[in-house]
Short mmCIF file of C-alpha atoms in Angstrom, two decimals:
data_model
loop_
_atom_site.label_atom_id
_atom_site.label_comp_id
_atom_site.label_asym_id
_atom_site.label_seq_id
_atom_site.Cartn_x
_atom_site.Cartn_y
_atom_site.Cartn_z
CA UNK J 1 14.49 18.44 10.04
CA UNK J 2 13.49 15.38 12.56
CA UNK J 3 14.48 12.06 11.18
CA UNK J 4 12.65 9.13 12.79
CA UNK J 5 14.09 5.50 13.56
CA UNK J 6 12.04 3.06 14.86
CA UNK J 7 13.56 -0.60 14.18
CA UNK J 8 17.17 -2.18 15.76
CA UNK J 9 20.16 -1.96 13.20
CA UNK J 10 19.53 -6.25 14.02
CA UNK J 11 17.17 -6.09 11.73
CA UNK J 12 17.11 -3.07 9.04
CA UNK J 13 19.11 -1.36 7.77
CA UNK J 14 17.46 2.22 8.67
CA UNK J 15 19.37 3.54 11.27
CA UNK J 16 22.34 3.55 8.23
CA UNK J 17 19.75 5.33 5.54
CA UNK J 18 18.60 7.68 7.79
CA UNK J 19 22.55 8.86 9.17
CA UNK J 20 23.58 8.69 5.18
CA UNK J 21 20.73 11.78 5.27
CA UNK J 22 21.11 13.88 8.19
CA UNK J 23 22.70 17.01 7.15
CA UNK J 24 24.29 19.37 10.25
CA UNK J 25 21.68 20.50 12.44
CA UNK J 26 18.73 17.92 11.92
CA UNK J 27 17.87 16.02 14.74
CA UNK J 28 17.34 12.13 14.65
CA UNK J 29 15.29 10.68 17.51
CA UNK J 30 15.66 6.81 18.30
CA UNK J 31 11.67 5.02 18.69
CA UNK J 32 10.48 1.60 19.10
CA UNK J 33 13.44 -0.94 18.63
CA UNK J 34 15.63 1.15 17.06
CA UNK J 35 16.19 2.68 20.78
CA UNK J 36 19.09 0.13 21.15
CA UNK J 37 21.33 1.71 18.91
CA UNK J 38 21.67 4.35 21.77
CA UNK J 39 23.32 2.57 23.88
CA UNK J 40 26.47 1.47 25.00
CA UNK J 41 27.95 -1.33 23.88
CA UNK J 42 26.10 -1.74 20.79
CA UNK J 43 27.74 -2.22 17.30
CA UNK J 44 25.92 0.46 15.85
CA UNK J 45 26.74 2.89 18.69
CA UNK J 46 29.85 4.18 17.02
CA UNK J 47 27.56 5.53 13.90
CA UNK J 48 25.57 7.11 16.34
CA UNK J 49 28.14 8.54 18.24
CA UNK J 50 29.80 9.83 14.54
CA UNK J 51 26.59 11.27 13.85
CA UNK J 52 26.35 13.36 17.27
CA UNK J 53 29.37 14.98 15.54
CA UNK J 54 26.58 17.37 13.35
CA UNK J 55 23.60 16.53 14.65
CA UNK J 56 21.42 16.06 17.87
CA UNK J 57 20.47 12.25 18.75
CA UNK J 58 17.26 11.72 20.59
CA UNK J 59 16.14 8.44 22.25
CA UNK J 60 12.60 7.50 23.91
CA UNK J 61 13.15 6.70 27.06
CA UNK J 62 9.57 5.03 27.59
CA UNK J 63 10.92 2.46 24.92
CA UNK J 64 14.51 2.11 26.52
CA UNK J 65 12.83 1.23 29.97
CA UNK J 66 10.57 -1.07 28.38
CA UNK J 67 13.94 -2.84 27.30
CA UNK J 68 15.78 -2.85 30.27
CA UNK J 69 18.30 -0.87 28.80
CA UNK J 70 17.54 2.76 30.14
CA UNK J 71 21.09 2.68 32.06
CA UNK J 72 22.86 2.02 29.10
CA UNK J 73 22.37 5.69 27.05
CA UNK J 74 25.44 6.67 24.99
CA UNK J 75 26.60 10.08 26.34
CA UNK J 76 25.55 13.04 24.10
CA UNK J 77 22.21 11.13 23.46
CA UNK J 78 19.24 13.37 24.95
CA UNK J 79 16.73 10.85 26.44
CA UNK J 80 12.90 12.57 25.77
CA UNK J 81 9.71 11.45 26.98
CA UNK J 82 6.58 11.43 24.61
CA UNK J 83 6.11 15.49 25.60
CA UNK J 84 9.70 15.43 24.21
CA UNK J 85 9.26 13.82 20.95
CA UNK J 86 6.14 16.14 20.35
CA UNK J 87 8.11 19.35 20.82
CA UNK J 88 10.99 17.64 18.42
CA UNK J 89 7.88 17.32 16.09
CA UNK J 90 7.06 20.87 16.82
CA UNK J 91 10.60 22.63 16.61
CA UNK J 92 11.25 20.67 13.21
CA UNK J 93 9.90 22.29 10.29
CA UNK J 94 9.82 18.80 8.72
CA UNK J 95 9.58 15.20 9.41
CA UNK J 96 10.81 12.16 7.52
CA UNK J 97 9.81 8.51 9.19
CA UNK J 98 12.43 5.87 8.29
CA UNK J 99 10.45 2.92 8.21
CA UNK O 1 -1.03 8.47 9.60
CA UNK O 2 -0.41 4.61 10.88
CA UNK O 3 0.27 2.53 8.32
CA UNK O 4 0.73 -0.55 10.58
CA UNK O 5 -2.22 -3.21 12.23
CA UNK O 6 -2.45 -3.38 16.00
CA UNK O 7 -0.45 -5.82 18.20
CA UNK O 8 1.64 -7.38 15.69
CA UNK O 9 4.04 -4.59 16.14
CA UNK O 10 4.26 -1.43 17.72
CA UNK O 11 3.53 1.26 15.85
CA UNK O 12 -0.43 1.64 16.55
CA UNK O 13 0.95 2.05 19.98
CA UNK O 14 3.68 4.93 19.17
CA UNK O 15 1.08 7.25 17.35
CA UNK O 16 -1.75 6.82 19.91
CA UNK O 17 0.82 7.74 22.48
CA UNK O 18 2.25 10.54 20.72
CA UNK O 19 -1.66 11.84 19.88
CA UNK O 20 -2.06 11.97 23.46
CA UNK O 21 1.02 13.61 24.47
CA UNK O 22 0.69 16.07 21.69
CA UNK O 23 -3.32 16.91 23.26
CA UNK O 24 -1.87 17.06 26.69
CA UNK O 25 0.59 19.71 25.12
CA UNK O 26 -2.12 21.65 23.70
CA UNK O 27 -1.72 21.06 19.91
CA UNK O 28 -4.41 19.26 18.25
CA UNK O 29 -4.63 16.42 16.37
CA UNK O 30 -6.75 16.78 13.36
CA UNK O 31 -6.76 13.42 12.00
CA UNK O 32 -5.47 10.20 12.26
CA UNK O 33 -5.41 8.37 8.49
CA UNK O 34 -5.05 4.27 8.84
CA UNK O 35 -3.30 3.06 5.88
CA UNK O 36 -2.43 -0.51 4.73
CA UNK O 37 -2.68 -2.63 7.71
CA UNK O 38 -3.60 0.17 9.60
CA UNK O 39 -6.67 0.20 8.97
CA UNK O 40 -7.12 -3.14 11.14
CA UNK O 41 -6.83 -0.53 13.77
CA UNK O 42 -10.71 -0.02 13.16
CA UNK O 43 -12.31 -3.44 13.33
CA UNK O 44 -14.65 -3.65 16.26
CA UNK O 45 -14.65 -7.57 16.15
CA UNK O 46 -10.93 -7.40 17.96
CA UNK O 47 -11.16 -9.14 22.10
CA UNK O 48 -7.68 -8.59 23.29
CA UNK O 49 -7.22 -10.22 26.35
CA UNK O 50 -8.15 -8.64 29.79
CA UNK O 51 -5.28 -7.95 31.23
CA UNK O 52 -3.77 -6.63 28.02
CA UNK O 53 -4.25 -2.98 25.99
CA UNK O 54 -7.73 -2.15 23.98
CA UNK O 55 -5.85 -0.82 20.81
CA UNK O 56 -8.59 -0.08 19.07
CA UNK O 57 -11.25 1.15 22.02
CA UNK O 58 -8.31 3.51 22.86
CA UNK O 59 -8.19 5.53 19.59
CA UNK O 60 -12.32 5.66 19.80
CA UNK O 61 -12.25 7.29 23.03
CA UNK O 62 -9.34 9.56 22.17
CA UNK O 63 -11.66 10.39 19.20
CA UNK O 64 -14.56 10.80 21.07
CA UNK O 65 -13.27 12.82 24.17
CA UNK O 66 -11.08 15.19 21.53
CA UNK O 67 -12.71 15.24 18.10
CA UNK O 68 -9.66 13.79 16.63
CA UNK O 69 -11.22 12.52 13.02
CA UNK O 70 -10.20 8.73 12.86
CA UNK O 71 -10.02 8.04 9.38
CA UNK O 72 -9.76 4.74 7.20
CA UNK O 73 -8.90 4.35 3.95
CA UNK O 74 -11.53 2.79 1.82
CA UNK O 75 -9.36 1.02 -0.59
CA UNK O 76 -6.74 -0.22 1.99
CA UNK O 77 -10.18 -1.42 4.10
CA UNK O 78 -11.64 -3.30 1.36
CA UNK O 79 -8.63 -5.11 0.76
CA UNK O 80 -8.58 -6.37 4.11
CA UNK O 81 -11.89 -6.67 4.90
CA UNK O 82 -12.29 -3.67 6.67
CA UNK O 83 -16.40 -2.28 6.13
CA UNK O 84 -18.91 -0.37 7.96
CA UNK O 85 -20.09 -3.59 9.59
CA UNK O 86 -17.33 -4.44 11.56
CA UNK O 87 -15.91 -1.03 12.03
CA UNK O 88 -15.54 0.03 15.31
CA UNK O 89 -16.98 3.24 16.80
CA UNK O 90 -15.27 6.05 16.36
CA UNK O 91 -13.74 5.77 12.48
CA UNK O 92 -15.16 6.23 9.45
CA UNK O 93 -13.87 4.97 6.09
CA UNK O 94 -13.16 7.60 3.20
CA UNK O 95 -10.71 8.06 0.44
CA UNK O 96 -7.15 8.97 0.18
CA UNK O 97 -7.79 12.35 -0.44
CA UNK O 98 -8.22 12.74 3.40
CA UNK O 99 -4.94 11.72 3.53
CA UNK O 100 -3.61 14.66 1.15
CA UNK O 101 -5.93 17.26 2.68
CA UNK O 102 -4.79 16.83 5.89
CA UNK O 103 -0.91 17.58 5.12
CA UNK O 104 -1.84 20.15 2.72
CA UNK O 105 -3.97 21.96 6.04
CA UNK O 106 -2.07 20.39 9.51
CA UNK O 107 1.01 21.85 10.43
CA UNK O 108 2.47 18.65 11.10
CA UNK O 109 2.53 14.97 9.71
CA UNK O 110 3.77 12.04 11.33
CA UNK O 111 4.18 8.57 9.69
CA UNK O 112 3.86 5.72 12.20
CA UNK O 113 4.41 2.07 10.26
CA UNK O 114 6.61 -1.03 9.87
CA UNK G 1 -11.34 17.87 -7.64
CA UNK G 2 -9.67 19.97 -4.27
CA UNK G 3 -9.06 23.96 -4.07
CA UNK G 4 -7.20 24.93 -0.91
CA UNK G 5 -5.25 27.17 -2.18
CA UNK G 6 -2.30 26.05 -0.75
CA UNK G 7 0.72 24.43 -2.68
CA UNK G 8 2.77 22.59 -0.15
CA UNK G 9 5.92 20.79 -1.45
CA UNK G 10 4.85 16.54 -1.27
CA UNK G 11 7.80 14.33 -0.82
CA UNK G 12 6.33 10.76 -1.41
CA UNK G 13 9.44 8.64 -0.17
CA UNK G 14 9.58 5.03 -1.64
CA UNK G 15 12.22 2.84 0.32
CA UNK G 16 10.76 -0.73 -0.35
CA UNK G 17 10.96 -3.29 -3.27
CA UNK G 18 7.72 -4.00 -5.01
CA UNK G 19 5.80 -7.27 -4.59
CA UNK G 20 7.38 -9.01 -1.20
CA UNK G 21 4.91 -5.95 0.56
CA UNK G 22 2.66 -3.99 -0.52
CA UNK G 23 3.67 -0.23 0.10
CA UNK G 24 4.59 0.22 -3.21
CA UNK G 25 1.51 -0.33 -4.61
CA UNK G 26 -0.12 1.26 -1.89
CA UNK G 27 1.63 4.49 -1.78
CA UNK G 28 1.46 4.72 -5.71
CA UNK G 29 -2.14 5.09 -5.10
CA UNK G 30 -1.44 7.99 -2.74
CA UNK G 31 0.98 9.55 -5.41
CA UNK G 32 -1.91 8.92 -7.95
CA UNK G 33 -4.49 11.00 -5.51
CA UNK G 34 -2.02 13.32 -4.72
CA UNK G 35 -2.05 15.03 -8.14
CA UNK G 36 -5.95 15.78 -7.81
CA UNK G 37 -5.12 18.48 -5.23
CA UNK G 38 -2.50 20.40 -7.45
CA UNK G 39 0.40 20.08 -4.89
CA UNK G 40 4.01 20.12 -5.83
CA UNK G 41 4.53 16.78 -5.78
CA UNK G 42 8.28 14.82 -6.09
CA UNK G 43 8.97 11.21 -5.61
CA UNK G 44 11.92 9.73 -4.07
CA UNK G 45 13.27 6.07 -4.76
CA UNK G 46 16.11 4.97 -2.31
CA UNK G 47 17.01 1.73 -0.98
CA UNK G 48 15.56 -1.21 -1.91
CA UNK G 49 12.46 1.29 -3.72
CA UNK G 50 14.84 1.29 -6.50
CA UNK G 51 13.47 -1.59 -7.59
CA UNK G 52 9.96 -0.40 -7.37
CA UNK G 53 11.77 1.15 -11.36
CA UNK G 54 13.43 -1.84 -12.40
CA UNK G 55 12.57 -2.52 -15.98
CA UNK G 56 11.19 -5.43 -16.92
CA UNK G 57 8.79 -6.70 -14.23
CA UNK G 58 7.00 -9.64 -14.75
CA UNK G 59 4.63 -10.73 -11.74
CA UNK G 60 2.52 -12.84 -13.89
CA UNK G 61 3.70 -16.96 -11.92
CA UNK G 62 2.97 -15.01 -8.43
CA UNK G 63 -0.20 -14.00 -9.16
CA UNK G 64 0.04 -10.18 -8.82
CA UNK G 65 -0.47 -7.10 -11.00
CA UNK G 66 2.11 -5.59 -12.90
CA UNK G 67 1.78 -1.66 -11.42
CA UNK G 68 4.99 -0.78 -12.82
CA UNK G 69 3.75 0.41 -15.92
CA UNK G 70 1.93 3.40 -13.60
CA UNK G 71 5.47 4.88 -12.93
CA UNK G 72 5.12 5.82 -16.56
CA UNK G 73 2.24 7.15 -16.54
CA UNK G 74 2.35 9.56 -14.06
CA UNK G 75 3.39 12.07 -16.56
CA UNK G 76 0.11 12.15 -17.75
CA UNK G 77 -0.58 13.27 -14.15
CA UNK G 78 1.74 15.45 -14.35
CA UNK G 79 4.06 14.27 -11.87
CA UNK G 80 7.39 14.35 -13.67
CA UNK G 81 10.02 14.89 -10.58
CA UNK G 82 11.42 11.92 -10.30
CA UNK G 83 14.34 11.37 -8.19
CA UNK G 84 16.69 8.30 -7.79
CA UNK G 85 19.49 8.10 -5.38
CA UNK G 86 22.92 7.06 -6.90
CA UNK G 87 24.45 5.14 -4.02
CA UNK G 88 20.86 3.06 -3.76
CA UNK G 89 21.79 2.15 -7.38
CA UNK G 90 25.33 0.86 -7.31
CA UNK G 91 24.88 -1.33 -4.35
CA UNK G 92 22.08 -3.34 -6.09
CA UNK G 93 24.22 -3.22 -9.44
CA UNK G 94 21.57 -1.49 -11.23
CA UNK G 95 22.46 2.09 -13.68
CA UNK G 96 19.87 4.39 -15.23
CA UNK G 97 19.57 2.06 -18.18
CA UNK G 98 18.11 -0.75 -16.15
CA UNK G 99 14.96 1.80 -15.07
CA UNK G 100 11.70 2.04 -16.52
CA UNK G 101 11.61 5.52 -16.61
CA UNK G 102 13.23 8.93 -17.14
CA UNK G 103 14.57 9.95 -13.50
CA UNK G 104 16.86 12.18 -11.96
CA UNK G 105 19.63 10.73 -10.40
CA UNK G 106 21.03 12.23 -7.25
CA UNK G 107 23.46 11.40 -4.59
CA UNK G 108 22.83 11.09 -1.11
CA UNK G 109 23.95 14.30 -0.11
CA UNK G 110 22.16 15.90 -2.84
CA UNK G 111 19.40 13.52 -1.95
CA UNK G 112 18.99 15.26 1.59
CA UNK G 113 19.10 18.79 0.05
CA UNK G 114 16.36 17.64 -1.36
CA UNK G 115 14.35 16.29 1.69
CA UNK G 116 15.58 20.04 3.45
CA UNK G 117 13.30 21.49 1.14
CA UNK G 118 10.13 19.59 1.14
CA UNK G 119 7.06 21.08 3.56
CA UNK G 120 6.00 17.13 3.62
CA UNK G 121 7.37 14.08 3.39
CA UNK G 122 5.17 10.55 3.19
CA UNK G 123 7.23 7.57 3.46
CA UNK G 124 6.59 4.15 2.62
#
């Protein structure tokens, strides 16, 4: 299963809803503003970083450059492109937006 | 399905992007369904400046150069003023049951919103 | 009103409060639609969609329609899975007895057993 994020931890509280739901082997991918929480730094990255633990984390890199923070991905984070986040569309069987 | 208006915030942008990549990939995108503000996606009366993105020219021509059915929902539309007048070229307005018939027959569903 | 043939498994997930937005009005109507096509449909309230359940809603001083009185009616539309996540509960220091109508509560594990099974999932 693909779990989608798309606003900052700032300012919902998403990110946390979605990792209270992401059983071993789904993948989450990190869109839009929620694409800080992948990096470095970041109060949220520890969640993140628990959550690589069991599952795959997935940021947009098209959105991270767009924020000046595409040097800044937490290692273990797999930055896609667009192509990317179609084929984790693809591969998933399901998809559940977390808006 | 986009459940979010253009410009205000991002999400028009994310699914048009992600149609595209997914066509350049090969798959094909049945439909797009605009729900609650989405479906200001569809008014032709929107002049974005010049040097800025045509949201809603963009999803016409990806509709027109791949057959991707550009859908708005009636009842969401009519709420917000959305009618065949102003809609742009490209969409047409129809019910919610579009909405269910396309991820009882697409492989796939992806909810862009707010 | 549709026959496909095909009975997916519908996941309508409803995250957000009622009134301050409109999604959950809005995506009642989708539930409502929904059970025209004869799909097996669930509905999931987590987060602040809780509320969407509360009893007792009263929108009359802000000028807005009372919908919550459609949560029990979707029986009659035979939409009956109801689920309502435990944790989603406690922090907002509501219990079963403060919702409108009969539910199934789960916890948030059991919650995402839940989403693992669904063949879609429309979220609000």
């Amino acid at each position: 299963m693909l779990h989608i994020v798309n606003k900052s931890p700032g300012e919902r509280a998403t990110l946390a809803s979605c990792l209270a739901h992401v059983r071993p082997g789904h993948s989450v991918l990190l869109i839009e503003d929620a694409v800080y929480a992948a990096t470095k730094g970041h109060a949220a990255a520890g969640t993140v970083e628990a959550a690589l633990a069991t599952a795959k984390v997935y940021v947009l890199m098209p959105d991270l450059e767009a924020r000046a923070r595409a040097g800044a991905v937490i290692d273990g984070v797999v930055p896609v492109d667009y192509r990317g986040f179609v084929d984790l569309v693809t591969q998933n069987p399901r998809v559940q937006s977390w808006l | 399905m986009v459940n979010d208006g253009p410009y205000q915030r991002q999400s028009s942008d994310s699914a048009y992007l992600f149609c595209k990549a997914a066509i350049e990939a090969g798959h094909q995108i049945e439909r797009v369904f605009f729900y609650h503000d989405g479906v200001n996606n569809a008014t032709k009366l929107t002049e974005p400046p010049q040097d800025d993105r045509n949201v809603v020219a963009r999803w016409a021509k990806l509709a027109e150069e791949h057959g991707v059915d550009l859908v708005v929902c009636v009842a969401a539309a009519l709420r917000r003023g959305i009618v065949e007048q102003n809609l742009a070229q490209g969409f047409r307005i129809s019910g919610l049951g579009q909405l269910v018939e396309s991820a009882i027959q697409s492989d796939r569903l992806v909810v862009f919103g707010d | 009103m549709e026959e496909t043939g095909i009975v997916k498994k519908f996941l309508f997930v409803n995250r957000k409060a009622p009134y301050g937005s409109v999604y959950a009005l809005e995506g009642l109507e989708v539930v409502l639609i929904s059970a025209a096509f004869d799909q097996d449909v669930s509905l999931a309230f987590l987060d602040d969609g809780v509320y969407q359940l509360a009893k007792g809603q009263n929108p009359k001083a802000i000028e807005t329609k009372n919908f919550s009185p459609t949560y029990r009616a979707l029986e009659g539309y035979d939409i009956e899975k109801l689920y309502v996540e435990r944790e989603s509960l406690q922090a907002r220091g509501l219990g079963e007895e403060d919702l409108l109508v009969d539910v199934q509560v789960l916890g948030a594990a059991e919650m995402a057993a839940l989403m693992d099974e669904m063949d879609v999932m429309i979220s609000f």
